[in-house]
Coordinates of C-alpha atoms in Angstrom, one line a residue:
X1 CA 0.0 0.0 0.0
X2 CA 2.6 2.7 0.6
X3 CA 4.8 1.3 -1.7
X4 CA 2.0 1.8 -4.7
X5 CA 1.5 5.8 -3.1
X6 CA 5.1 6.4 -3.3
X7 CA 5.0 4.7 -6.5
X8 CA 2.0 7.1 -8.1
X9 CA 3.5 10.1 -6.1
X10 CA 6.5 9.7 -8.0
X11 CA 4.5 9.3 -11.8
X12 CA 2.2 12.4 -10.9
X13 CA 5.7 14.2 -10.0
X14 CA 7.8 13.5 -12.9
X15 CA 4.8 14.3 -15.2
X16 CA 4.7 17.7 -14.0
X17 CA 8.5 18.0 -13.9
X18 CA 8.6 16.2 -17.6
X19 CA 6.3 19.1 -18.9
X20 CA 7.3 22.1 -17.4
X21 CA 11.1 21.8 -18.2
X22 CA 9.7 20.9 -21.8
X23 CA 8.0 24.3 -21.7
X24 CA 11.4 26.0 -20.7
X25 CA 13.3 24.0 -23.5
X26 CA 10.7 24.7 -26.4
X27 CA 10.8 28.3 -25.6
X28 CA 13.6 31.0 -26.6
X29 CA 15.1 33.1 -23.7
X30 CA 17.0 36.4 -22.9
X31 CA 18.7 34.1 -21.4
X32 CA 20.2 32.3 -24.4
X33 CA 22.5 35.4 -25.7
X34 CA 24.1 35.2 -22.4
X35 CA 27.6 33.1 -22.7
X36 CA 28.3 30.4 -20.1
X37 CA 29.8 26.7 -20.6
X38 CA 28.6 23.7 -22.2
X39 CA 25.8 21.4 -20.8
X40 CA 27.1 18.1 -20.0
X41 CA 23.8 16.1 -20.8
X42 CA 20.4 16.9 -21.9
X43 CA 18.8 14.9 -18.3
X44 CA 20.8 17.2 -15.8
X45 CA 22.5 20.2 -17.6
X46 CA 25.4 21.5 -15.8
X47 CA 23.4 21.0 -12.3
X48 CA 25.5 18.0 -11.6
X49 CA 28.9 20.0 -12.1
X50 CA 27.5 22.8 -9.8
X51 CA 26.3 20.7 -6.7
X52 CA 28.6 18.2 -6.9
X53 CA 31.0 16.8 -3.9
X54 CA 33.8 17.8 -6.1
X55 CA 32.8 20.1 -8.4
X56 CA 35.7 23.2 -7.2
X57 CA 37.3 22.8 -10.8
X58 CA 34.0 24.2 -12.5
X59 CA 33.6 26.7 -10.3
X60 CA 36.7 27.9 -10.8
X61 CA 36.5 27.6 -14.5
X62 CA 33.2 29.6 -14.1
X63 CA 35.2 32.5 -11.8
X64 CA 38.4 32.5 -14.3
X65 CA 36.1 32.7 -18.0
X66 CA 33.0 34.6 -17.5
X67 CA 32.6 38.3 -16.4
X68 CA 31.1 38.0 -13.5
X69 CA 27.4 36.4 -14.7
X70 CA 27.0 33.1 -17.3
X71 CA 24.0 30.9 -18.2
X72 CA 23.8 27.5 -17.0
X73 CA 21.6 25.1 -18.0
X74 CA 19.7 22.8 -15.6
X75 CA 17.5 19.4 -16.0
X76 CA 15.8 19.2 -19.3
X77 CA 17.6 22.1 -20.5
X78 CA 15.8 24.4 -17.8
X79 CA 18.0 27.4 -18.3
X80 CA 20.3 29.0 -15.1
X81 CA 21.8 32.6 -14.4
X82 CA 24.9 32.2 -12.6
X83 CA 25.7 35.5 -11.0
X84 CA 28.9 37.1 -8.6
X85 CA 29.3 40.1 -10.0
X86 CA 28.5 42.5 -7.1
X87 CA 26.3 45.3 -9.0
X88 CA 23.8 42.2 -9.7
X89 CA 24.3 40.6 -6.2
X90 CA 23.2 43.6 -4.6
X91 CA 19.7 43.7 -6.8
X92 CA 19.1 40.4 -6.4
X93 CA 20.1 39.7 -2.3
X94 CA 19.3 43.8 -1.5
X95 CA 17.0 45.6 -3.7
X96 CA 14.7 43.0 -5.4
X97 CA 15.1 40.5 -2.5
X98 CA 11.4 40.1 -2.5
X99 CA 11.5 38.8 -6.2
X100 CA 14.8 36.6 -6.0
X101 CA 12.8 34.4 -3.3
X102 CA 15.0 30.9 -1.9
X103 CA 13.9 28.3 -3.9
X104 CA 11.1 26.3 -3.4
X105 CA 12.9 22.8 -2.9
X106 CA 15.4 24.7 0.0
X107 CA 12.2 26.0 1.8
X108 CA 10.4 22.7 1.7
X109 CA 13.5 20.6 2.3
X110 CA 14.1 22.4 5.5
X111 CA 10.4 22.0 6.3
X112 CA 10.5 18.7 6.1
X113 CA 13.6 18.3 8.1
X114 CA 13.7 21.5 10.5
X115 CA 9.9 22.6 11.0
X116 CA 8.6 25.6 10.3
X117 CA 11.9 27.5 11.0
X118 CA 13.6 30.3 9.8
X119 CA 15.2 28.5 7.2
X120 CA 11.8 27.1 6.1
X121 CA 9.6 30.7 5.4
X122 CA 9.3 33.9 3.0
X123 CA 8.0 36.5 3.2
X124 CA 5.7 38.2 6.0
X125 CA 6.3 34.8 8.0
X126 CA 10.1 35.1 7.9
X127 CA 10.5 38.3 8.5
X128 CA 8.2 38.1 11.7
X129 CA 10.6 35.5 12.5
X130 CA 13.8 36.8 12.0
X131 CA 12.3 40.3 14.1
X132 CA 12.4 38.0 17.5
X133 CA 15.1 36.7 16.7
X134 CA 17.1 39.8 16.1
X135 CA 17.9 40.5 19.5
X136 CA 19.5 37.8 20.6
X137 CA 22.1 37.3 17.9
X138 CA 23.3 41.4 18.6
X139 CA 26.5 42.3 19.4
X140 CA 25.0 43.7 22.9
X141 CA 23.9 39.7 23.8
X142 CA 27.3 38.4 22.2
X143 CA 29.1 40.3 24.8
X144 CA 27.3 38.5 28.0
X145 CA 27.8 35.0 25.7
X146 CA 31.7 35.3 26.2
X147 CA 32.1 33.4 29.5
X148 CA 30.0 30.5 28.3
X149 CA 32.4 30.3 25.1
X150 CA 35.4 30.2 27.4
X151 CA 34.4 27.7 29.5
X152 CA 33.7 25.2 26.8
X153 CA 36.5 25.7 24.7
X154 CA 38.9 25.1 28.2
X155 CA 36.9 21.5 28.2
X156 CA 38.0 21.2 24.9
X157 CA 41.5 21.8 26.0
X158 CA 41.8 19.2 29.2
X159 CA 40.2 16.7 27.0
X160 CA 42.7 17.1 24.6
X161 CA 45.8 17.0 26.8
X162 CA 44.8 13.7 28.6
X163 CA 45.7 12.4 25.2
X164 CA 48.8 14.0 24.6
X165 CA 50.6 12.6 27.7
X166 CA 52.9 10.6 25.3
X167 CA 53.9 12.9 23.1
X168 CA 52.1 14.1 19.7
X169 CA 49.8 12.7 18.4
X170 CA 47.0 12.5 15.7
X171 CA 43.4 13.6 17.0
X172 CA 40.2 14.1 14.5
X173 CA 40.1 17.6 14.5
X174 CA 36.7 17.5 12.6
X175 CA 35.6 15.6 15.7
X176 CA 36.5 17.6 18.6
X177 CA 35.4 20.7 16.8
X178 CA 32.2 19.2 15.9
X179 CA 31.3 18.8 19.7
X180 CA 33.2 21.9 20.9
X181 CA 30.8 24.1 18.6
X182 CA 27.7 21.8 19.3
X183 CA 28.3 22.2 23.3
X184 CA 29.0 26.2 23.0
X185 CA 25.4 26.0 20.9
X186 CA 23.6 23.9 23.4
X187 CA 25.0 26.5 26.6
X188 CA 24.6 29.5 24.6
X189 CA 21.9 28.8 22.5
X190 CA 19.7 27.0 24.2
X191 CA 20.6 26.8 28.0
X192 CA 21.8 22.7 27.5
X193 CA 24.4 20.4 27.8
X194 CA 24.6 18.5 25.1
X195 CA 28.5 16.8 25.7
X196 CA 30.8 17.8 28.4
X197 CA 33.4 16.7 26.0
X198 CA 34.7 14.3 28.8
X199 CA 33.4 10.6 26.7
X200 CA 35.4 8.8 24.0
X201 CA 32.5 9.4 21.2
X202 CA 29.6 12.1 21.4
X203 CA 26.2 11.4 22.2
X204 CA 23.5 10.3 19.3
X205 CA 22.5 13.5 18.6
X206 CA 25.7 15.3 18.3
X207 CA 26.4 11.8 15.9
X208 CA 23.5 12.5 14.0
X209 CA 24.1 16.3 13.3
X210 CA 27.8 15.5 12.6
X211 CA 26.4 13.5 9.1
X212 CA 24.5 16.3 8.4
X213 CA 26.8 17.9 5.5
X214 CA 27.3 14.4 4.2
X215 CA 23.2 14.0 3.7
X216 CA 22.9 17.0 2.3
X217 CA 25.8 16.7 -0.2
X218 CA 24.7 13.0 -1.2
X219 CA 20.6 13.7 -1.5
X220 CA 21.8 17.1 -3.8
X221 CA 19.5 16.2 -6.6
X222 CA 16.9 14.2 -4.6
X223 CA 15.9 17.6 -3.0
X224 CA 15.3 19.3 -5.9
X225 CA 12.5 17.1 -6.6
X226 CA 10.8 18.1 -3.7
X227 CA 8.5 21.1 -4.7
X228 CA 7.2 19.0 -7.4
X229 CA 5.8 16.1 -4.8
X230 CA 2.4 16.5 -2.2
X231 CA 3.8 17.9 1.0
X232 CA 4.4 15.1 3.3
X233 CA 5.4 16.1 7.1
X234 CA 8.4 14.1 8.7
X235 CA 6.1 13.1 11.4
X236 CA 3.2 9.8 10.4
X237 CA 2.4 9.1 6.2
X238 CA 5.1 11.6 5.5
X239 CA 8.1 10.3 7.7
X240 CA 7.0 6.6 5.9
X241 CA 6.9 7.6 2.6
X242 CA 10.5 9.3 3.0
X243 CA 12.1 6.4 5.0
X244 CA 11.5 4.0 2.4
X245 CA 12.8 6.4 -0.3
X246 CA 15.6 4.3 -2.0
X247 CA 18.5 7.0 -1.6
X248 CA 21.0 6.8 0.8
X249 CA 21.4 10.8 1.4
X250 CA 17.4 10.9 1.9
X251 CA 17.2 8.0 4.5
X252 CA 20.3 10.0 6.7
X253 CA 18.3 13.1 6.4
X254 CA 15.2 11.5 8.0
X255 CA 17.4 10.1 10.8
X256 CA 19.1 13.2 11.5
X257 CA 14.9 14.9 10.8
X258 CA 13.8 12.7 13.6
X259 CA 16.7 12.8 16.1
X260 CA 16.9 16.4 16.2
X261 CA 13.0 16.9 16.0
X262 CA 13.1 14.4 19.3
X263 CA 15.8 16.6 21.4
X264 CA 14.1 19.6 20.4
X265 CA 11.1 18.9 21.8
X266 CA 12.3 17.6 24.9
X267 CA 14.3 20.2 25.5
X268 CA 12.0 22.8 24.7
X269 CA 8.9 21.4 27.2
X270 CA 12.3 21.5 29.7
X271 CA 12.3 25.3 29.4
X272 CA 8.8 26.0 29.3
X273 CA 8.2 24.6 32.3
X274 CA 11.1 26.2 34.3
X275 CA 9.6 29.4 32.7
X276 CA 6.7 28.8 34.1
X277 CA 8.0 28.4 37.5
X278 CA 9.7 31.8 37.7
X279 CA 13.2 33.5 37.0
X280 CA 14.6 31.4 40.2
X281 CA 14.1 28.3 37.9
X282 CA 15.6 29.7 34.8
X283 CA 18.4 30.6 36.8
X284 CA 19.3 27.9 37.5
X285 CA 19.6 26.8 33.8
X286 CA 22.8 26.0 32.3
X287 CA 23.5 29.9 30.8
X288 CA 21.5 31.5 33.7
X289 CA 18.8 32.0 31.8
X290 CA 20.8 34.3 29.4
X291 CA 20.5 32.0 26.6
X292 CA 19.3 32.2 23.2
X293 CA 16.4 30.2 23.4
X294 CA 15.2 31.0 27.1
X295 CA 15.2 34.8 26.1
X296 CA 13.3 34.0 23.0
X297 CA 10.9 32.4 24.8
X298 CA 10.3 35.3 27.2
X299 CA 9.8 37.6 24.4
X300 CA 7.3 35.1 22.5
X301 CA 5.5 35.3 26.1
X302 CA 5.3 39.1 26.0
X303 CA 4.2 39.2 22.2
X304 CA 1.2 40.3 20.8
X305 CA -1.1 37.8 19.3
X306 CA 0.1 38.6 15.9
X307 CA 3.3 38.4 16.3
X308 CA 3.7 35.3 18.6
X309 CA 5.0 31.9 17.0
X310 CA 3.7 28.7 17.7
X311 CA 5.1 25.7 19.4
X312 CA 6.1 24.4 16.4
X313 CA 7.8 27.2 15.0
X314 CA 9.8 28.0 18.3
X315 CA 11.1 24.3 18.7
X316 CA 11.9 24.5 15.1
X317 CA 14.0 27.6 15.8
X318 CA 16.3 25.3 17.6
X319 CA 17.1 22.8 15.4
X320 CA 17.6 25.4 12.5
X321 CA 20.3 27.7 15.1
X322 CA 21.7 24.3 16.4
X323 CA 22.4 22.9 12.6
X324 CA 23.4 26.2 10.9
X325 CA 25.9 27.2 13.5
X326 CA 27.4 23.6 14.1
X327 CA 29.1 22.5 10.6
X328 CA 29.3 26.0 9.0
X329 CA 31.3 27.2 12.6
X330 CA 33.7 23.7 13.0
X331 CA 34.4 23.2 9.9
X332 CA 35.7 27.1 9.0
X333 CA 37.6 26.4 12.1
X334 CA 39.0 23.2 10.9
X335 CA 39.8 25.0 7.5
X336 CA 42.0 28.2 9.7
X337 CA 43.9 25.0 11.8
X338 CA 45.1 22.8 8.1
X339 CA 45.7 26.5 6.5
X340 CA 48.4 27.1 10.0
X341 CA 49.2 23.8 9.8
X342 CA 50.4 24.3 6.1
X343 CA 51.8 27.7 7.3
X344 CA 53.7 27.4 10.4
X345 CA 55.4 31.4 10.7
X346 CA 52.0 32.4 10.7
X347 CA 50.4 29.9 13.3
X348 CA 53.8 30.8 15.5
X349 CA 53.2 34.2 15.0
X350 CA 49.5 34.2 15.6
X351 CA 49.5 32.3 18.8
X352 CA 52.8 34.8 19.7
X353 CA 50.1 37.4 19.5
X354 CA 47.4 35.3 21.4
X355 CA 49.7 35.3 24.4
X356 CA 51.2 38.7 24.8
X357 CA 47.4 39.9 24.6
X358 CA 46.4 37.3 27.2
X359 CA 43.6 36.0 25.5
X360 CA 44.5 32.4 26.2
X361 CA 43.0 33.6 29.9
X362 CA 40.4 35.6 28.7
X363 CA 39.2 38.9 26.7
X364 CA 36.2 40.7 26.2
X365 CA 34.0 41.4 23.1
X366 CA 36.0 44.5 22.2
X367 CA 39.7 43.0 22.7
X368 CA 39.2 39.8 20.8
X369 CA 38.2 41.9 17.8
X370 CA 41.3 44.1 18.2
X371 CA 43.5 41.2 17.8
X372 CA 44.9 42.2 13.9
X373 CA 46.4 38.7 13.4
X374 CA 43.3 36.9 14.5
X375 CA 40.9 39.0 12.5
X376 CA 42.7 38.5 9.4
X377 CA 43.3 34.8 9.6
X378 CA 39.4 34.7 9.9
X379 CA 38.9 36.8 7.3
X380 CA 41.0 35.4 4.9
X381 CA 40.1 31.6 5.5
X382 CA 36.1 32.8 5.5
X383 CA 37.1 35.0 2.0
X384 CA 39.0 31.8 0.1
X385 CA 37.2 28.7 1.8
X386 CA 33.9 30.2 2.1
X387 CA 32.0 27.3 4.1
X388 CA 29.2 27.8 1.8
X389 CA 30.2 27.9 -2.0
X390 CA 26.5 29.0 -3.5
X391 CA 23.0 29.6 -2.8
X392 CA 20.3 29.4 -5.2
X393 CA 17.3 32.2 -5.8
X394 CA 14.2 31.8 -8.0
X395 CA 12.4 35.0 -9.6
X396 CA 8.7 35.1 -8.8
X397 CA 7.9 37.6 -11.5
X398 CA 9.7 38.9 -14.2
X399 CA 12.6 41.4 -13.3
X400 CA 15.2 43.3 -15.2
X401 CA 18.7 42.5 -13.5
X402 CA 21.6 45.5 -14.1
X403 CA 25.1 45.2 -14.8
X404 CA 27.9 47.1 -13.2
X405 CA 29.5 46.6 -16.4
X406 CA 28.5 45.8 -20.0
X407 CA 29.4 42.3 -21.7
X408 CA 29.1 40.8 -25.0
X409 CA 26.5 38.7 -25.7
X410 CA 26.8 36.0 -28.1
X411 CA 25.1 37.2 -30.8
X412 CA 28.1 40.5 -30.7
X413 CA 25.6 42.7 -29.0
X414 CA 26.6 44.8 -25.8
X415 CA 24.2 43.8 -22.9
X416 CA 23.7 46.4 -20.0
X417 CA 20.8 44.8 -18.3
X418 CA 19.2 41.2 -18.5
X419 CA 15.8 40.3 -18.6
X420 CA 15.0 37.7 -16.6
X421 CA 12.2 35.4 -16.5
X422 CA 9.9 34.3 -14.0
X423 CA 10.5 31.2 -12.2
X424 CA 14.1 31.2 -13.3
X425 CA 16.8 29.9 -11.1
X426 CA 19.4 32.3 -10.0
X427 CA 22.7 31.0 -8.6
X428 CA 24.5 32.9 -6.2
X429 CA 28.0 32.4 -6.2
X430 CA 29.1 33.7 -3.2
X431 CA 33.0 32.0 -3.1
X432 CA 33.3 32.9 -6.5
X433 CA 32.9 36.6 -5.7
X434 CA 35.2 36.0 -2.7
X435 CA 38.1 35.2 -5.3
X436 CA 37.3 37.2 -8.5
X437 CA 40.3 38.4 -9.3
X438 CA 38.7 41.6 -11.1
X439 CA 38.0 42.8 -7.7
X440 CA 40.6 41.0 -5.4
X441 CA 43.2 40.9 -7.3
X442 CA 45.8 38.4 -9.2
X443 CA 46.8 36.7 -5.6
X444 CA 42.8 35.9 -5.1
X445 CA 43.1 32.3 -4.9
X446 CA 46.2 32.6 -2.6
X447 CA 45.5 32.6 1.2
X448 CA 47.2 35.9 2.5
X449 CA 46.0 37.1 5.8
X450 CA 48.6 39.9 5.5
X451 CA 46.3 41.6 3.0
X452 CA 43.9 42.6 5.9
X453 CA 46.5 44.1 8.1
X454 CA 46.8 47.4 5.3
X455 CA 43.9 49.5 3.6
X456 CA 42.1 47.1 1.4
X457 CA 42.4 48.0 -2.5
X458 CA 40.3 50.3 -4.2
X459 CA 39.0 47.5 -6.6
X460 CA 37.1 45.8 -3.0
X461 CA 36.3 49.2 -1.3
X462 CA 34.6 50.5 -4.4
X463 CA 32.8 47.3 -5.6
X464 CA 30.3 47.8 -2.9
X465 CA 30.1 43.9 -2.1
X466 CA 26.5 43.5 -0.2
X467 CA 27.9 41.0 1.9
X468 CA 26.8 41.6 5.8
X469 CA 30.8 40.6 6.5
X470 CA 33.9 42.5 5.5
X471 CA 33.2 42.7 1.8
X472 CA 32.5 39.4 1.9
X473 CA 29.7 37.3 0.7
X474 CA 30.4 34.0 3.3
X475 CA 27.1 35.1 5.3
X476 CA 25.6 36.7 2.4
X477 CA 23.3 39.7 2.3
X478 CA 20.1 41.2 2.4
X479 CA 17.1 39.9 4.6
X480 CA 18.4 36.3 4.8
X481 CA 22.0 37.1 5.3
X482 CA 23.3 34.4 8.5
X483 CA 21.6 36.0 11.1
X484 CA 24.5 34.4 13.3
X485 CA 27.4 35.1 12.0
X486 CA 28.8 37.4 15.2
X487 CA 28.3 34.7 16.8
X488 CA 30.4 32.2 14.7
X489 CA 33.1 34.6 14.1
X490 CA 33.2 34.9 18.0
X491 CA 32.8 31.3 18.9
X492 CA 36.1 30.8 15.9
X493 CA 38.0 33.7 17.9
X494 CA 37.4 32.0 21.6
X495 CA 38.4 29.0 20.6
X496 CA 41.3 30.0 18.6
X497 CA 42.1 32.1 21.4
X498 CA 42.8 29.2 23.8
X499 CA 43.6 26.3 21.4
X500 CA 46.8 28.3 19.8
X501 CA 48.5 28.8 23.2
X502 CA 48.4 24.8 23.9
X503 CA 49.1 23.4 21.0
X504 CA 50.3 23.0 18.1
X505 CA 49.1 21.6 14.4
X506 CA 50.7 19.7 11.8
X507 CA 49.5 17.5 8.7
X508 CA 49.4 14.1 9.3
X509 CA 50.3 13.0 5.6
X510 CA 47.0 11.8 4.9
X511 CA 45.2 13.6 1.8
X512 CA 42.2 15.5 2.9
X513 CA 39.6 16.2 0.4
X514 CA 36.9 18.8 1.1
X515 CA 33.6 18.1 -0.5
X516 CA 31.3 20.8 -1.6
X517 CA 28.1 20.2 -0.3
X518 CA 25.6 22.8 1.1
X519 CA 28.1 23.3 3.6
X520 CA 32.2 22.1 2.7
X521 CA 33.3 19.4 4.7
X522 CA 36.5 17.3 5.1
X523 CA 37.1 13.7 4.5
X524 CA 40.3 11.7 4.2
X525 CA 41.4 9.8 0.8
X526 CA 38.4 10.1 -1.1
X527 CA 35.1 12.2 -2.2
X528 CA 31.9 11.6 -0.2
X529 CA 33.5 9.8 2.3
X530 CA 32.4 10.7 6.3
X531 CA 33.8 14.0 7.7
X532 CA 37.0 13.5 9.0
X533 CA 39.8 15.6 9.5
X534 CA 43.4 14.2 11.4
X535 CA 46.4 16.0 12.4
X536 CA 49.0 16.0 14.4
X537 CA 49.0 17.6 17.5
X538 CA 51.3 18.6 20.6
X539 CA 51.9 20.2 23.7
X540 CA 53.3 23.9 22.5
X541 CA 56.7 24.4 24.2
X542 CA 57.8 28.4 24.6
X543 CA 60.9 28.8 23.8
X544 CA 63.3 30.0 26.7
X545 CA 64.5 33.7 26.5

C-alpha cells in the first residue's frame, strides 16, 4: 500500500517535472545570448557539475572565463543565471530580495527536516521570525555569551591533553570541533548540555548532526524534486513515505529529521516549564537564563497575538540555530587550523600574538576583535574557503537584472541589463565573488592574511560587495543574510584564542579532500567519504628567553 503511493507520487511528480522543463526547453530566452559553458547532458545540464561533492574545478573555470554572470543550464535544458558580479548581487540579495525568493525545494527541504523554522519561510512569515530573533544574535547579547564560550573551549583543552601525555599525536580535528561548537550551541543557544566533551564518542544527537553535511551533499538532486511532490510532514504518512525512499542521502536526512526533532522537543517542554515556575528556575539553567532560546521564549511570552510563533515554530527555531551554527562554525575552524598547519610562521606568529594579549586567559567582546592577526586569519580563510560555495534564488515575477559593467553577448551585441524570466533559477556564487580576481586581485586564490593588516584596495572598497561581512559574501546579504554570524566569528575567535597557546598543528600526511556540499566538509582519501579531519598535535613548548 505505501509502496503503490510512493509509487503514483512519483509518476504524478515526474509528469509535472517532464512538462514544465519541456516548456522552458521549447521556448527561446533572454537568457540564451548570455555566454556560459557547455551542458554536459540533456537529463541534468550542468546542475551536476555545480552541486557536486567535487565540483571546485568548474567553479573555478566559471570565476576564471565569465565576467562575473553566465548561463547555466539545468535538468531538461531548464535554463540558469549564474551571478557574482557585485552590482547584480546587490539587486538580487538587497533591492529585489522580495522577487529573488529561496527556492522552493530549500524552503520545503528544511520544512521537512527542521519545522517551520527560519530556514523554512518567506516572506511576512520570515521576516516576523527573524524580528524576534534579532535580538538575541546582537552584538550587545554576544558580549554576555563570552564566558560561556570560554568555559567550553577550556573543556575542549583538558580533554585534549589527557591524550597527549605521550607525546604528539594524531586527533580528528573535525571531531573535537564538531562537539566543541555543538556544546557552546547547546549553553549559549539553548541553555543545555549537550556533551561535556569528557566521553570517548559524542552522544546520538551530536552523531546525528555531525552526518548532516554528508546527507545534504549526497541527497543534492533528490531535493530538488521536492516542490514537485504533495507535501508530506516528517512526522506519520510523510516520515514513511521518505524512510523508504531508495536513496542513501534521503534516508540519513530522516534520521538526522527525527533525532533532532526528538531533542528539540524535549528540550523545549524542559524550558517551558522552568519558565513557568519563575526566573529562580531559569536561573538555574545551564547559561543562567541568558541564553538564546530562554530569552526567546520570554519575548514570545510578552508578544502580541500577531506576532507570537507557535510551538512548532519555536522548537523548530532550535534545530535550524543548532544545525546552521554547528558544521558552518567547525568546519571554518577546521579550514584556519590545516591553513596554519600548512603555514607554520603564521600559526607561530598568531598564537605569539594570542599570548602577549592574554587571550588564552580571557578577553572581552571589544579585545578579541582588536587582535589584527586573528581578525585576518578569519577573514581570509572565511574570504577563500567560504564554508558555503552558493545559494540558489528563484524569480517570482519577471525582473530586469543590471550590470555594473557591459558584456558581449553572443550574438556581438553589448548587454547592459538582462531580462529575466519568472521562475528562473538564479545562482549565487558567493566563493566565486570572494576570489574574483577583477575585484581581489591576481593573488585571489592565494591565502594571505597579511592583506587585511593594510587599507584594502580600491577595486574591493569600491565594488560595494552586499555582503553583511567584511566585503564578503560567506554570510551573504540582504534579509536572509546568516543571522548568526557574530556569533560564529566569536565562537572561531574563543576557541582559537585558547587552542593556539596549547598546541600545536601539523598535517598528518593523509590527503584530505573537502567536499562541496551545502556546507564544505573534510574527508580523508576520497570524495563523499564521512567528515574526518586528522592532524597531528602537541603540547606547545615556549621557547626560553
Amino acid at each position: 500500500m505505501l509502496a503503490s503511493l510512493l509509487q503514483a507520487i512519483v509518476i504524478s511528480g515526474a509528469t509535472w517535472i517532464l512538462w514544465k522543463f519541456f516548456c522552458q526547453w521549447i521556448r527561446k530566452s533572454p537568457l540564451d545570448n548570455i555566454p556560459g559553458p557547455p551542458s554536459k547532458s540533456f537529463l541534468y545540464g550542468n546542475l551536476r557539475q555545480l552541486v557536486a561533492l567535487d565540483s571546485w574545478s568548474f567553479h573555478q573555470h566559471i570565476v576564471e572565463n565569465y565576467p562575473g554572470i553566465a548561463t547555466l543550464r539545468g535538468p531538461l535544458g531548464a535554463r540558469l543565471l549564474y551571478v557574482f558580479e557585485p552590482r547584480a548581487l546587490h539587486q538580487i540579495l538587497v533591492k529585489d530580495q522580495y522577487i529573488y525568493e529561496e527556492g522552493r525545494y530549500f524552503i520545503k527541504g528544511n520544512e521537512l527536516v527542521f519545522g517551520k523554522g527560519l530556514l523554512a519561510t518567506m516572506g511576512d512569515h520570515h521576516r516576523k521570525q527573524r524580528k524576534m530573533l534579532n535580538p538575541v544574535f546582537s552584538p550587545r547579547h554576544m558580549r554576555h555569551m563570552i564566558p560561556i564560550f570560554y568555559d567550553v573551549s577550556r573543556l575542549l583543552i583538558q580533554a585534549m591533553e589527557t591524550r597527549l601525555c605521550d607525546g604528539p599525536t594524531e586527533m580528528d580535528m573535525s571531531a573535537w570541533l564538531g562537539r566543541t561548537s555543538l556544546e557552546i550551541m547547546g549553553q549559549a543557544g539553548l541553555g543545555y548540555s549537550f556533551d561535556p566533551l569528557v566521553r570517548d564518542k559524542p552522544d546520538e544527537y551530536a552523531v546525528a548532526l555531525k552526518t548532516f553535511s554528508f546527507a545534504i551533499g549526497k541527497s543534492a538532486i533528490p531535493r530538488r524534486f521536492l516542490p514537485y511532490l504533495p507535501t508530506v510532514r516528517i512526522a506519520g504518512i510523510g516520515h514513511r513515505l521518505l524512510s523508504i525512499f531508495p536513496h542513501e542521502g534521503v534516508k540519513a536526512l530522516v534520521n538526522i529529521a527525527d533525532v533532532m526533532w526528538s531533542r528539540s522537543t524535549a528540550i523545549y517542554s524542559e524550558k517551558k516549564k522552568a519558565l513557568e515556575r519563575g526566573d529562580a528556575a531559569v536561573a538555574q539553567q545551564i547559561g543562567d537564563g541568558k541564553d538564546i532560546m530562554s530569552i526567546l521564549l520570554k519575548a514570545n511570552m510578552e508578544a502580541s497575538g500577531e506576532d507570537k510563533l507557535t510551538e512548532e515554530e519555536l522548537i523548530a527555531q532550535m534545530s535550524t540555530v543548532i544545525l546552521a551554527a554547528l558544521d558552518t562554525t567547525s568546519n571554518a575552524l577546521g579550514l584556519i587550523l590545516m591553513q596554519l598547519a600548512e603555514h607554520p610562521d603564521i600559526q607561530q606568529k598568531l598564537r605569539e600574538e594570542i599570548i602577549q594579549a592574554g587571550a588564552d586567559k580571557g578577553l572581552d567582546f571589544d579585545a578579541l576583535k582588536a587582535l589584527p592577526l586573528l581578525e585576518a586569519v578569519c577573514r581570509e580563510t572565511l574570504r577563500i574557503n567560504a564554508p558555503a560555495t552558493q545559494v540558489f534564488r528563484e524569480v517570482r515575477k519577471d525582473v530586469v537584472l543590471p550590470l555594473a559593467e557591459s558584456i558581449m553577448g553572443l550574438d556581438g551585441t553589448m548587454i547592459h541589463e538582462i531580462f529575466v524570466p519568472k521562475n528562473t533559477t538564479v545562482v549565487v556564487g558567493l566563493l566565486n565573488c570572494n576570489r574574483n580576481k577583477a575585484i581581489w586581485g591576481e593573488d585571489a586564490y592565494e591565502w594571505k592574511p597579511e592583506r587585511w593588516l593594510s587599507p584594502l584596495p580600491s577595486t574591493v572598497t569600491e565594488a560595494r560587495i552586499p555582503g553583511v561581512y567584511s566585503n564578503l559574501m560567506t554570510f551573504l546579504g540582504g534579509a536572509r543574510a546568516c543571522i548568526g554570524f557574530k556569533f560564529a566569528e566569536l565562537e572561531m575567535k574563543v576557541i582559537l584564542s585558547v587552542l593556539l597557546p596549547k598546541f600545536t598543528f601539523e598535517k598528518t600526511g593523509e590527503a584530505i579532500v573537502w567536499n562541496m556540499g551545502v556546507v564544505r566538509y573534510p574527508s580523508v582519501g576520497k570524495v563523499g567519504g564521512r567528515a574526518a579531519l586528522p592532524m597531528k598535535v602537541g603540547l606547545y613548548k615556549p621557547t626560553a628567553g
